[in-house]
mmCIF file of C-alpha atoms and ligand atoms in Angstrom:
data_model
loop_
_atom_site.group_PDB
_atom_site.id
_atom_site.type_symbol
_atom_site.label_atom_id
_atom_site.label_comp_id
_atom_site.label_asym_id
_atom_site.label_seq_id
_atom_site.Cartn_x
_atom_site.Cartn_y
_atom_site.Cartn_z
ATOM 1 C CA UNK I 30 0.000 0.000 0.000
ATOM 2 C CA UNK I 31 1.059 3.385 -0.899
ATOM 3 C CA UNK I 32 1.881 5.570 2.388
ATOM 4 C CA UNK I 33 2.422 9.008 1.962
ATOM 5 C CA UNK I 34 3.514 10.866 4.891
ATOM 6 C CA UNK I 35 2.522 14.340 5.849
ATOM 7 C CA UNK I 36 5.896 17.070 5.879
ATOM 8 C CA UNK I 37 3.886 18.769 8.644
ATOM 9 C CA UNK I 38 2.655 17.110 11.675
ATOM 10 C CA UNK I 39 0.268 18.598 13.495
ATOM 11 C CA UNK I 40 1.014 18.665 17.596
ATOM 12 C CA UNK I 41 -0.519 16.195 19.639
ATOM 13 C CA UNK I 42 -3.189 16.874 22.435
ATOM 14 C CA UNK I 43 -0.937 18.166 25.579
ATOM 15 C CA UNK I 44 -3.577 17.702 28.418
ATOM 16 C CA UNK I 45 -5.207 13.909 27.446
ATOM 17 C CA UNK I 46 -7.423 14.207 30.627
ATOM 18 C CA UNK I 47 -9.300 16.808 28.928
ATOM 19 C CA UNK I 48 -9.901 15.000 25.476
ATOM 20 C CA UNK I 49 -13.446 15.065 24.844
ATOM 21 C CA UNK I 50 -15.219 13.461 21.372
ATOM 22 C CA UNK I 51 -14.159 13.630 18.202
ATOM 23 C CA UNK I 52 -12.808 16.689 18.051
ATOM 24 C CA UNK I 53 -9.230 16.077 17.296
ATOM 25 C CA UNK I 54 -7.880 14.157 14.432
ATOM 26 C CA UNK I 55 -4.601 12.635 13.578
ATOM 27 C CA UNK I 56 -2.483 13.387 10.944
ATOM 28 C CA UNK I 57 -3.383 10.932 8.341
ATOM 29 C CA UNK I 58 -6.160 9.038 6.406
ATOM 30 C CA UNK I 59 -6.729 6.406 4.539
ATOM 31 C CA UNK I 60 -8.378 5.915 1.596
ATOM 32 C CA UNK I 61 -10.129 3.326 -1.304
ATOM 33 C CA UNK I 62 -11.928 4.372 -4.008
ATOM 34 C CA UNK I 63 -14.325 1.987 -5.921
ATOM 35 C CA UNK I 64 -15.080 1.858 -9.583
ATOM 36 C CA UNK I 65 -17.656 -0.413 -11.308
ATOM 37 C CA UNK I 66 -15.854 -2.854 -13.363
ATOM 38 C CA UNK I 67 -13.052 -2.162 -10.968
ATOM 39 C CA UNK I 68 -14.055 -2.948 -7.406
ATOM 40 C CA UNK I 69 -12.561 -1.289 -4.614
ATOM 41 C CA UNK I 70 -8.586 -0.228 -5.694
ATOM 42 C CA UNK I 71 -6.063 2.529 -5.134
ATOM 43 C CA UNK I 72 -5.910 1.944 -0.834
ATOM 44 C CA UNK I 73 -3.265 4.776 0.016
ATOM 45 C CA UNK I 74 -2.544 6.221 3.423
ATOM 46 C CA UNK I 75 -1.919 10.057 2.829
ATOM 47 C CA UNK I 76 -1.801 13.126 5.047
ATOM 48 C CA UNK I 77 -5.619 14.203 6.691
ATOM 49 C CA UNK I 78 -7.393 16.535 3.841
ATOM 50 C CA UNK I 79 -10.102 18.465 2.845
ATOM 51 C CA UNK I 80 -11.895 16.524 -0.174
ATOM 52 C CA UNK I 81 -12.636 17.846 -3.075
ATOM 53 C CA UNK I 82 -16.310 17.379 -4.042
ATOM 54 C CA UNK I 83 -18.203 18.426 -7.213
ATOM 55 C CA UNK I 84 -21.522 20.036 -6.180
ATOM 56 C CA UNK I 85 -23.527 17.737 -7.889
ATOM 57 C CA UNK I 86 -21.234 14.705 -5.993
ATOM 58 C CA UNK I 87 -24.296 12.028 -5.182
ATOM 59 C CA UNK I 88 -23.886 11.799 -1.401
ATOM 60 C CA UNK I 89 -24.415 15.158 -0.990
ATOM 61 C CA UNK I 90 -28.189 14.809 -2.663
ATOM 62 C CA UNK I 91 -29.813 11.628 -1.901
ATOM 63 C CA UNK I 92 -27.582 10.565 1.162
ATOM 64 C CA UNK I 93 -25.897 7.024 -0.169
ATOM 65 C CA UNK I 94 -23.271 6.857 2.752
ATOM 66 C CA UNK I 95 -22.242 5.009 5.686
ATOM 67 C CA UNK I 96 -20.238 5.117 8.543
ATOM 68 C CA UNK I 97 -18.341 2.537 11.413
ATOM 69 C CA UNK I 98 -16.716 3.209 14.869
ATOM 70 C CA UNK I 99 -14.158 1.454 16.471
ATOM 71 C CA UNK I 100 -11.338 2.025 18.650
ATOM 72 C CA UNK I 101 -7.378 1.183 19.395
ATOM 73 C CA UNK I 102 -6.106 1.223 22.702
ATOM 74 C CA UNK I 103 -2.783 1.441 23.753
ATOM 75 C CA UNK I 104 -2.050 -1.481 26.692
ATOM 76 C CA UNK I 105 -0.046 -0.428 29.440
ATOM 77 C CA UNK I 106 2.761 -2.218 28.266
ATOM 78 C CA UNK I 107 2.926 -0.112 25.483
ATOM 79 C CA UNK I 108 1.063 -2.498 22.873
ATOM 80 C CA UNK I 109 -1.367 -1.268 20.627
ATOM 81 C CA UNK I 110 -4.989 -3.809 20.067
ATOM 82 C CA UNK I 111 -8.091 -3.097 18.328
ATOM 83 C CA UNK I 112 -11.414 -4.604 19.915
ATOM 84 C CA UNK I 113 -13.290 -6.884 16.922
ATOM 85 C CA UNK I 114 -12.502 -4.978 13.718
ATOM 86 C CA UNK I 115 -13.733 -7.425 11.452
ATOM 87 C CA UNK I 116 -17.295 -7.482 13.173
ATOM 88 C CA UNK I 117 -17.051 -3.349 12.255
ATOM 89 C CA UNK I 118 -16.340 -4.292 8.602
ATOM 90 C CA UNK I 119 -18.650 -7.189 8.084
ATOM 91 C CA UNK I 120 -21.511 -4.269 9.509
ATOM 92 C CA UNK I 121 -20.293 -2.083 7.532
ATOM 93 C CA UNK I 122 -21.188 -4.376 4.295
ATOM 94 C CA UNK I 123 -24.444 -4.929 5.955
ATOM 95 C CA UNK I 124 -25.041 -1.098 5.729
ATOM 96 C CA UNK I 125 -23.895 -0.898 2.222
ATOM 97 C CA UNK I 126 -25.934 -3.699 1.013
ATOM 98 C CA UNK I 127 -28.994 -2.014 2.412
ATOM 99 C CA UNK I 128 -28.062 1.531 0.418
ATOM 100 C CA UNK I 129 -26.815 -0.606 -2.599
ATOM 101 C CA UNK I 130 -23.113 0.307 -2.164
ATOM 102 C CA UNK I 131 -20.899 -2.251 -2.757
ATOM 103 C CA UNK I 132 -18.982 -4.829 -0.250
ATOM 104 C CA UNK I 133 -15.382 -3.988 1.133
ATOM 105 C CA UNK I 134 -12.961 -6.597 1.026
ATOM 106 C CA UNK I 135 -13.410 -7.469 4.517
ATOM 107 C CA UNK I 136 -9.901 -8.744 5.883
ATOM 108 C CA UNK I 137 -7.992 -6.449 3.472
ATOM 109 C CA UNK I 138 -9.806 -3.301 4.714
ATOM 110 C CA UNK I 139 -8.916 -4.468 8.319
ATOM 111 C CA UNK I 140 -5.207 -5.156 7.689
ATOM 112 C CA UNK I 141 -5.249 -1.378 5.812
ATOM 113 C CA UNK I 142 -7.227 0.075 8.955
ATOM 114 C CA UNK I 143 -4.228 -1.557 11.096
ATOM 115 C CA UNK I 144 -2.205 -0.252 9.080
ATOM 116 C CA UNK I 145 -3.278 3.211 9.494
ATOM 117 C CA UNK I 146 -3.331 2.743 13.464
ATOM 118 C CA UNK I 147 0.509 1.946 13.343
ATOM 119 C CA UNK I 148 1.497 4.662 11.264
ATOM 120 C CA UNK I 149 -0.690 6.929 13.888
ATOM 121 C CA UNK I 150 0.376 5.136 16.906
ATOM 122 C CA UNK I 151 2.192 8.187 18.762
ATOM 123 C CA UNK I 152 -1.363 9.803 18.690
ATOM 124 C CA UNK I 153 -3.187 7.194 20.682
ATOM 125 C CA UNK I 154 -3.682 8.224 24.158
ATOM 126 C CA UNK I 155 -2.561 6.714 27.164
ATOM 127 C CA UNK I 156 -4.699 8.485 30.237
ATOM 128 C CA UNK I 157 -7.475 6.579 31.715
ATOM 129 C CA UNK I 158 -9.959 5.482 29.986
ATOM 130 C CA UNK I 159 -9.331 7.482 26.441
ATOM 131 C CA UNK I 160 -8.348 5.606 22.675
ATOM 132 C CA UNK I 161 -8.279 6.612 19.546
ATOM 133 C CA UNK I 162 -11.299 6.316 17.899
ATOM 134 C CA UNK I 163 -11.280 5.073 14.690
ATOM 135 C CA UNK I 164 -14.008 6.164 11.851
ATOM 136 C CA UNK I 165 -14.485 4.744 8.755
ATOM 137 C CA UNK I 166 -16.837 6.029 6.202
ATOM 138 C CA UNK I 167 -18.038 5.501 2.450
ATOM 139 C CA UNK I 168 -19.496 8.362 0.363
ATOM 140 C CA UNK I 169 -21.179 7.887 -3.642
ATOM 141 C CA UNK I 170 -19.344 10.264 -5.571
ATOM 142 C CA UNK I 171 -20.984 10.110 -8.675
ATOM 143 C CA UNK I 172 -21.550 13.554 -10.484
ATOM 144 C CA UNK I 173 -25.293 13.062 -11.698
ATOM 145 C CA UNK I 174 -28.663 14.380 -10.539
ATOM 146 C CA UNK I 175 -30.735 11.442 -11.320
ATOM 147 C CA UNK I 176 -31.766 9.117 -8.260
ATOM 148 C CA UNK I 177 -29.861 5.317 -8.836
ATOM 149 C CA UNK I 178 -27.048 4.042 -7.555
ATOM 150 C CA UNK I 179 -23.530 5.584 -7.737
ATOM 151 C CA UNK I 180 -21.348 3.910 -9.647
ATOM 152 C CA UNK I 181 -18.294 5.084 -8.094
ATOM 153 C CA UNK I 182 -17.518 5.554 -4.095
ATOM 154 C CA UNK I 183 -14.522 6.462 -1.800
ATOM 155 C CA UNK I 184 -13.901 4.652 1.795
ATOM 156 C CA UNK I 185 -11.527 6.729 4.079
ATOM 157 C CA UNK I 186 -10.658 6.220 7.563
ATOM 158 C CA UNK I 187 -9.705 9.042 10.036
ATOM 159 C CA UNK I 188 -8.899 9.078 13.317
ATOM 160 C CA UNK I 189 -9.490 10.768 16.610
ATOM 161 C CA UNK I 190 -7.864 10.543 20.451
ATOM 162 C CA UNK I 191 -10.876 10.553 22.251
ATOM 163 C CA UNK I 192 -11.857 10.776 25.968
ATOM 164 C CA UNK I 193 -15.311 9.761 27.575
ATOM 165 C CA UNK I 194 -18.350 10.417 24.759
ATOM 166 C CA UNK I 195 -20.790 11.706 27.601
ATOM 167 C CA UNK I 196 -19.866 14.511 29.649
ATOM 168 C CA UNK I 197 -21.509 12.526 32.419
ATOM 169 C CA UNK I 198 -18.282 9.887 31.876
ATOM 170 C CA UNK I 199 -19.500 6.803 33.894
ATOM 171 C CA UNK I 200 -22.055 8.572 35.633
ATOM 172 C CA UNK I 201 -26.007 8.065 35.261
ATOM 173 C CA UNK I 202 -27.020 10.063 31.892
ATOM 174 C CA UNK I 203 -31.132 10.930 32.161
ATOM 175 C CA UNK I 204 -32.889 10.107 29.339
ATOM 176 C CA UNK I 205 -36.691 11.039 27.401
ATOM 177 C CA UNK I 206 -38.353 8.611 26.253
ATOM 178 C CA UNK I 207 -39.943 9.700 23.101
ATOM 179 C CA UNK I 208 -43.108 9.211 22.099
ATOM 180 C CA UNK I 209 -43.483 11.532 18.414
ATOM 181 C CA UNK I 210 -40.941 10.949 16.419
ATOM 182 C CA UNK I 211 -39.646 7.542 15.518
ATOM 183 C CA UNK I 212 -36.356 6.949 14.054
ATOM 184 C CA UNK I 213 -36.679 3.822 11.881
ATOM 185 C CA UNK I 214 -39.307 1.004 11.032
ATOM 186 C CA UNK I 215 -38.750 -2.225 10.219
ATOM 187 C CA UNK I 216 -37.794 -2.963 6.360
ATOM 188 C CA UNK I 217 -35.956 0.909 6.311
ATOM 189 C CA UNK I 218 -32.652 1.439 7.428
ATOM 190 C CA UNK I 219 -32.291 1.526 11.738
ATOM 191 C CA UNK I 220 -29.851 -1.351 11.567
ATOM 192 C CA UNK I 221 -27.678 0.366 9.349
ATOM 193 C CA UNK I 222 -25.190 3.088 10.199
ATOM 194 C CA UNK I 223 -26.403 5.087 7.587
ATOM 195 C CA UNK I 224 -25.639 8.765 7.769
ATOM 196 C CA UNK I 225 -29.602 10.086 7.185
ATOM 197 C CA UNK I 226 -30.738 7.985 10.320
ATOM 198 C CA UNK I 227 -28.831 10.196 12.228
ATOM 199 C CA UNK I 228 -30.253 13.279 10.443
ATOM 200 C CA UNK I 229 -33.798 12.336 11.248
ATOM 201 C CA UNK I 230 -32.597 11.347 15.099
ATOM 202 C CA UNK I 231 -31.801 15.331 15.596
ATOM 203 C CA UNK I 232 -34.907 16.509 16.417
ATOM 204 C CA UNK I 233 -36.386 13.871 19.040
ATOM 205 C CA UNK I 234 -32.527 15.276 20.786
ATOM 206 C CA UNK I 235 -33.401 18.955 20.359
ATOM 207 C CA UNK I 236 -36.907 18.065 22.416
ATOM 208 C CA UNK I 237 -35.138 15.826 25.512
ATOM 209 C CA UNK I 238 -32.487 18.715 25.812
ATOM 210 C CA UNK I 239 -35.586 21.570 25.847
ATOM 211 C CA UNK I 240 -36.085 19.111 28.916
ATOM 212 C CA UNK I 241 -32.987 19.128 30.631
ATOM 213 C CA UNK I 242 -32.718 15.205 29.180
ATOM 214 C CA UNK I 243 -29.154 14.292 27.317
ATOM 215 C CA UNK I 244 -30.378 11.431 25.535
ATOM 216 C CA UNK I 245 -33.545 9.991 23.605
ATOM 217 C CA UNK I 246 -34.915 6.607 23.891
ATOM 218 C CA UNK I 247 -37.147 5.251 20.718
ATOM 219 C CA UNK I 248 -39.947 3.755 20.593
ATOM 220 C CA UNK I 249 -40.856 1.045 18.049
ATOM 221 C CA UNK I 250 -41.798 3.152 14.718
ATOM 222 C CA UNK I 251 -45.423 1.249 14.806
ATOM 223 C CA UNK I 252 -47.130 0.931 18.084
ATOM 224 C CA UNK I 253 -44.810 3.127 19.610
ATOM 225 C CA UNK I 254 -45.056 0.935 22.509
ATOM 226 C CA UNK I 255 -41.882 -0.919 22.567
ATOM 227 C CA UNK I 256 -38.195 0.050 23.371
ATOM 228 C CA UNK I 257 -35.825 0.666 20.729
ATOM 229 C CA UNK I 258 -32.380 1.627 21.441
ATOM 230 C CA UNK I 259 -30.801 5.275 22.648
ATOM 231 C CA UNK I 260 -29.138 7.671 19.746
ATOM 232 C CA UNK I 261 -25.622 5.718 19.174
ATOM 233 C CA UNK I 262 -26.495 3.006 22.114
ATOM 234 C CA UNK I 263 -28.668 -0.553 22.811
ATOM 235 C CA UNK I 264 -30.080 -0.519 25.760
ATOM 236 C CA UNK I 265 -30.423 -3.248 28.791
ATOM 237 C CA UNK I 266 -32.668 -3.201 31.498
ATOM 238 C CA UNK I 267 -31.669 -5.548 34.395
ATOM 239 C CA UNK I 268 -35.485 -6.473 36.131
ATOM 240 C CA UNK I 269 -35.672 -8.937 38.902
ATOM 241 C CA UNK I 270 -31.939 -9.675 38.683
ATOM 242 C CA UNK I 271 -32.206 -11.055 34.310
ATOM 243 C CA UNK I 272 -30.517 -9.026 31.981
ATOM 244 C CA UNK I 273 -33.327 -7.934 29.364
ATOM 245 C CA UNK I 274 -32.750 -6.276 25.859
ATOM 246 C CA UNK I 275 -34.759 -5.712 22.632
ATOM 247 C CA UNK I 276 -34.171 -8.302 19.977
ATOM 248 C CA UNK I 277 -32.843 -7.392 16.803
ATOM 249 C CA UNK I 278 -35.359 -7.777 14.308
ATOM 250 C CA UNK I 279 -34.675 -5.003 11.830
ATOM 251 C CA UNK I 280 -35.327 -1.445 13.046
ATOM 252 C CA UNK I 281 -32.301 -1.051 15.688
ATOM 253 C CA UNK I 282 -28.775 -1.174 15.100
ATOM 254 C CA UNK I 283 -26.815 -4.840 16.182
ATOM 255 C CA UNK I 284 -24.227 -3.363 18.386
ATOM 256 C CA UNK I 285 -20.848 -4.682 18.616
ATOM 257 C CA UNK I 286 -21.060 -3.787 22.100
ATOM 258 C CA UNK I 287 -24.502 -5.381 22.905
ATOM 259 C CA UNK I 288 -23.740 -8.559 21.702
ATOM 260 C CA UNK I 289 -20.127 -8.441 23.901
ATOM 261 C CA UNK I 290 -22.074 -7.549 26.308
ATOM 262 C CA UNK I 291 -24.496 -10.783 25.877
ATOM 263 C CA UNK I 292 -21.931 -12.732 25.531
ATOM 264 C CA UNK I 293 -20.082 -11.754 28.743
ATOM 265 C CA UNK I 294 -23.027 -11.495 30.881
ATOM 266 C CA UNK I 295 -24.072 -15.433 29.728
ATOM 267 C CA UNK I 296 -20.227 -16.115 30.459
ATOM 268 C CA UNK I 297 -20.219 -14.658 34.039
ATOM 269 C CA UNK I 298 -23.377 -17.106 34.525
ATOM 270 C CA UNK I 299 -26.199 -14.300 33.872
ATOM 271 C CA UNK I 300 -29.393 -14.707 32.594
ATOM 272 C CA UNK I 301 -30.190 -12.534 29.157
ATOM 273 C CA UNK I 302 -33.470 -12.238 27.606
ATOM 274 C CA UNK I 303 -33.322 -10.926 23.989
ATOM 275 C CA UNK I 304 -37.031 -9.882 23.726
ATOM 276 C CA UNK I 305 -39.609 -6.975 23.470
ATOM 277 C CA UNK I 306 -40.283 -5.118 26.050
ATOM 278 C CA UNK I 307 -42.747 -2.839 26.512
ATOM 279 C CA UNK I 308 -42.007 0.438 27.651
ATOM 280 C CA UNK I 309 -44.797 0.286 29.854
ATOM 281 C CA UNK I 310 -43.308 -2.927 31.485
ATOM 282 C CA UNK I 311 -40.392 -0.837 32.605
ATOM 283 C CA UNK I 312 -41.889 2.122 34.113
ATOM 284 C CA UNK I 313 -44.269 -0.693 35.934
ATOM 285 C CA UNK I 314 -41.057 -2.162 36.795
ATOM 286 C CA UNK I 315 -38.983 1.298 38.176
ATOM 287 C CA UNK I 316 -42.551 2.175 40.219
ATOM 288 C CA UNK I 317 -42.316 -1.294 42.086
ATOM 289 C CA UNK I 318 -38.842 -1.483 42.401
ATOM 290 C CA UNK I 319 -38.115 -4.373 40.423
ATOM 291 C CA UNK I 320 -36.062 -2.616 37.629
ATOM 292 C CA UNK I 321 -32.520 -2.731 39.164
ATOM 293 C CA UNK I 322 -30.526 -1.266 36.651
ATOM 294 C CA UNK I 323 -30.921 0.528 33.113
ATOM 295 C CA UNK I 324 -27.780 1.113 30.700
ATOM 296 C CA UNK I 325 -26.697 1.511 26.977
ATOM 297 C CA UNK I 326 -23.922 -0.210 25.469
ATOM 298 C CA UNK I 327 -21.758 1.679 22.558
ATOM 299 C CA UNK I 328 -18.281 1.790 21.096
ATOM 300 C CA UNK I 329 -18.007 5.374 22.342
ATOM 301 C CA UNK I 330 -19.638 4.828 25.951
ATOM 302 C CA UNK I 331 -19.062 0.978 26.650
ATOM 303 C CA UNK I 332 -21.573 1.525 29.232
ATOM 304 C CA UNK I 333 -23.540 4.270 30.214
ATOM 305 C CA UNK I 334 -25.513 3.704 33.258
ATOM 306 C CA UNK I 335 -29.157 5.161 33.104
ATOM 307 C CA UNK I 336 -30.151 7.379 36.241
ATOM 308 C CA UNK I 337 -33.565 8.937 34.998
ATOM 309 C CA UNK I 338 -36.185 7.911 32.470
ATOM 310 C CA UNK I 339 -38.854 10.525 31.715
ATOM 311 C CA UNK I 340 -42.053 9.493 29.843
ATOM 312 C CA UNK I 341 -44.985 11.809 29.523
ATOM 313 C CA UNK I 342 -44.307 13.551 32.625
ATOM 314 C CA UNK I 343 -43.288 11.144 34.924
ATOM 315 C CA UNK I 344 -39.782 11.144 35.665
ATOM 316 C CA UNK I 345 -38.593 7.299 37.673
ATOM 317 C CA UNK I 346 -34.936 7.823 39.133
ATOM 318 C CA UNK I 347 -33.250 4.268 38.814
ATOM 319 C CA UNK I 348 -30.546 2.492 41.591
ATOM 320 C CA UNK I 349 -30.419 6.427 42.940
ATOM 321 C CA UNK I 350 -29.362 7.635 40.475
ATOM 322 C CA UNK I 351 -25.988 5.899 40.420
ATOM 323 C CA UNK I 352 -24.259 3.070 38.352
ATOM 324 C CA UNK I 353 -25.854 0.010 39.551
ATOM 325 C CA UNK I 354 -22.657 -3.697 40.124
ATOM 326 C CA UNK I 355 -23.875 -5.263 36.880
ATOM 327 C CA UNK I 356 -23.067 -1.849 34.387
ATOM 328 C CA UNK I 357 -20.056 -1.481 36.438
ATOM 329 C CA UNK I 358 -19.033 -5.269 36.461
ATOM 330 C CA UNK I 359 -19.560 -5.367 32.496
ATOM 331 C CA UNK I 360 -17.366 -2.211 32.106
ATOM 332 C CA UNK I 361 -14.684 -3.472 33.939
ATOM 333 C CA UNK I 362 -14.941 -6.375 32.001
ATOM 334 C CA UNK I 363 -15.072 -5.262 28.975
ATOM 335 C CA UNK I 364 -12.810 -2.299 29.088
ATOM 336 C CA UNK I 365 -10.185 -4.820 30.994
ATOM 337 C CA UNK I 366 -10.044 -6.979 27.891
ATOM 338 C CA UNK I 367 -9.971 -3.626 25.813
ATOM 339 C CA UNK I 368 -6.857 -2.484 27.333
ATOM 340 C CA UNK I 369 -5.226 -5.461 28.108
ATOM 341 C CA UNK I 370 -5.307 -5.786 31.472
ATOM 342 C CA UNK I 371 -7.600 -9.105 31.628
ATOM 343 C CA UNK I 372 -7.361 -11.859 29.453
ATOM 344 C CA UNK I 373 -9.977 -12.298 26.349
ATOM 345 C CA UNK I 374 -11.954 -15.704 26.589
ATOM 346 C CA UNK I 375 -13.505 -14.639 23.393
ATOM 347 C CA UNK I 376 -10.449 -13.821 20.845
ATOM 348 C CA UNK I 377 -11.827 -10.271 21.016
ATOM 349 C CA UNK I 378 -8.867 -8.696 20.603
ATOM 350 C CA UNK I 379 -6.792 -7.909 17.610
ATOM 351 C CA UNK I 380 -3.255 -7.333 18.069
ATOM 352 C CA UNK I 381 -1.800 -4.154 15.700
ATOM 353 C CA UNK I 382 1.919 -5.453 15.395
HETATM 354 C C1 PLP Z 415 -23.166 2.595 16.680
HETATM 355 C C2 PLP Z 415 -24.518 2.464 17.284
HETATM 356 C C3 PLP Z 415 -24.770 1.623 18.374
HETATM 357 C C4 PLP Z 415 -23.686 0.894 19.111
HETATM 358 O O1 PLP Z 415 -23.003 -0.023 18.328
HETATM 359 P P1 PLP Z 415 -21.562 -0.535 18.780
HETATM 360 O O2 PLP Z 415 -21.146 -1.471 17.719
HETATM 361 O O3 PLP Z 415 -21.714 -1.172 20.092
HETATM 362 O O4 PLP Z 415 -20.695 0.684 18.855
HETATM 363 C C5 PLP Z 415 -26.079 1.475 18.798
HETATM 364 N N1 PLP Z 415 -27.073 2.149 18.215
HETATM 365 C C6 PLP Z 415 -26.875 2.981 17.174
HETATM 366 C C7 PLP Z 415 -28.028 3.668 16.557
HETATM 367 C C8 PLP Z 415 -25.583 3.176 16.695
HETATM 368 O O5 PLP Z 415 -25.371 4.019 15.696
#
């Protein structure tokens, strides 16, 4: 692969305590283009840029693009992992063959994303609990007006030292449960991560924040009756001592984080229910006291316990408002086998040289 390095570097983040999301990025990018007849060719690591975009460029009108998120950590031995990158890229096709863009090469992509992270390696942070997150995107970059498929289609990867994603870090974040707007239906797109879900999520944030809430919980796009997931996060509910969480049957996103999560719950000897549940059973089950917990699960988060759920206009505070032992057992886990400091049962982790 063809690296081109940048003649100026740009300095690194001084203060790594205060990194917050996505706000810094490294020095280089990588980047495939795809041409029909072609496939997916031309993989180059070159300096971070602008790109240059004809008005008329297809993404920017009818919205054929996709994203990922991932993250390397740095262990405190000084080596550098990656937590399931293939499951990232095998998603990613899922997205793509969803919003007819074409497959990625999936262990090639991975072993040019690894790439990337050792030629950036200086720029992953070491303080507690920050990484370097790691975004890769595709874009249709036809030049035509007429709705079909693009022919043609770049895949770049950039990268950001990140901190926590919520200001709240590990603490409870409150969240609205909404009951307008819906942000996918099964059949559409909610378990891709396609850019225009994200676009129609905006609004159902606006109206939690007018609240005082940080995040929105969906509803199911038909009944509006059933939980969904949070913005960028699945969502558990631990009632009566079982882990609970909705079942992926189209309209929410599979996270790579929920099903770790699953998976190490069922390992520690937990019981997990992947099922509907109404959002009526858990505001029956906060007034009685038998919802014990409430968290999401994301790349960016890991965890995020849940202190407050507002619905109409009754707000239900859950565990006090603090981070009940099963979120904080799971992100010790999980993080531990993320930086290296526990072993990984599952062949999670993917070493970058
Ligand atoms: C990315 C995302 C998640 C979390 O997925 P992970 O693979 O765990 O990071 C959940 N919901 C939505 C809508 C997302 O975009």
């Amino acid at each position: 692969m063809l690296i081109q390095k940048t003649t100026t570097p740009k300095a690194k983040p001084v203060d790594e305590s205060a990194l917050t999301f996505g706000k810094v990025f490294t020095d280089h990018m990588l980047m495939i283009n795809y041409t029909e007849g072609k496939g997916w060719h031309d993989e180059r690591i070159v300096p971070y840029q602008n790109l240059d975009m004809d008005p008329a460029c297809m993404v920017l009108h009818y919205g054929q693009a996709i994203f990922e998120g991932m993250k390397a950590y740095k262990t405190a031995d000084g080596r550098v992992q990656m937590f399931r990158p293939q499951d990232n890229i095998n998603r990613m096709n899922k997205s793509g063959e969803r919003l007819c863009i074409p497959a990625l090469p999936v262990d090639k992509v991975v072993d040019c994303i690894k790439q990337l992270v050792e030629v950036e390696k200086d720029w992953i942070p070491t303080a507690p609990n920050t990484s370097l997150y790691i975004r890769p995107t595709i874009i249709a970059t036809d030049v035509a007006l007429g709705v079909h498929a693009s022919k043609t289609y770049l895949f770049y990867v950039i990268l950001s030292p990140v901190g926590p994603y919520y200001k709240e870090g590990l603490n409870p974040v409150k969240i609205f449960v909404e009951d307008e707007y819906v942000r996918a239906v099964r059949g559409g797109t909610g378990f891709t991560k396609c850019a225009g879900n994200y676009a129609a999520s905006l609004i159902g944030s606006e109206r939690a924040a007018k609240f005082g809430y940080s995040q929105v919980l969906w509803l199911d796009g038909v009944e509006r009756k059933y939980v969904e997931e949070v913005g960028a996060m699945n969502m558990f509910f631990v009632i009566d001592n079982v882990l609970v969480t909705p079942p992926l049957e189209g309209s929410i996103l599979g996270g790579i984080t929920r099903d770790s999560v699953i998976k190490y719950a069922r390992h520690k000897g937990l019981e997990v229910q992947e099922r509907k549940i109404a959002i009526d059973e858990v505001m029956d089950a906060a007034r009685s006291g038998h919802l014990n917990e409430a968290f999401g699960s994301g790349t960016a988060a890991v965890i995020s316990p849940v202190g407050m759920l507002r619905m109409d206009d009754e707000e239900v505070v859950i565990n006090n408002n603090e981070i009940g032992p099963i979120a904080q057992m799971l992100y010790d886990e999980i993080t531990g086998i993320q930086y290296g400091r526990l072993s990984d049962p599952f062949g999670w982790v993917v070493e970058v040289k």
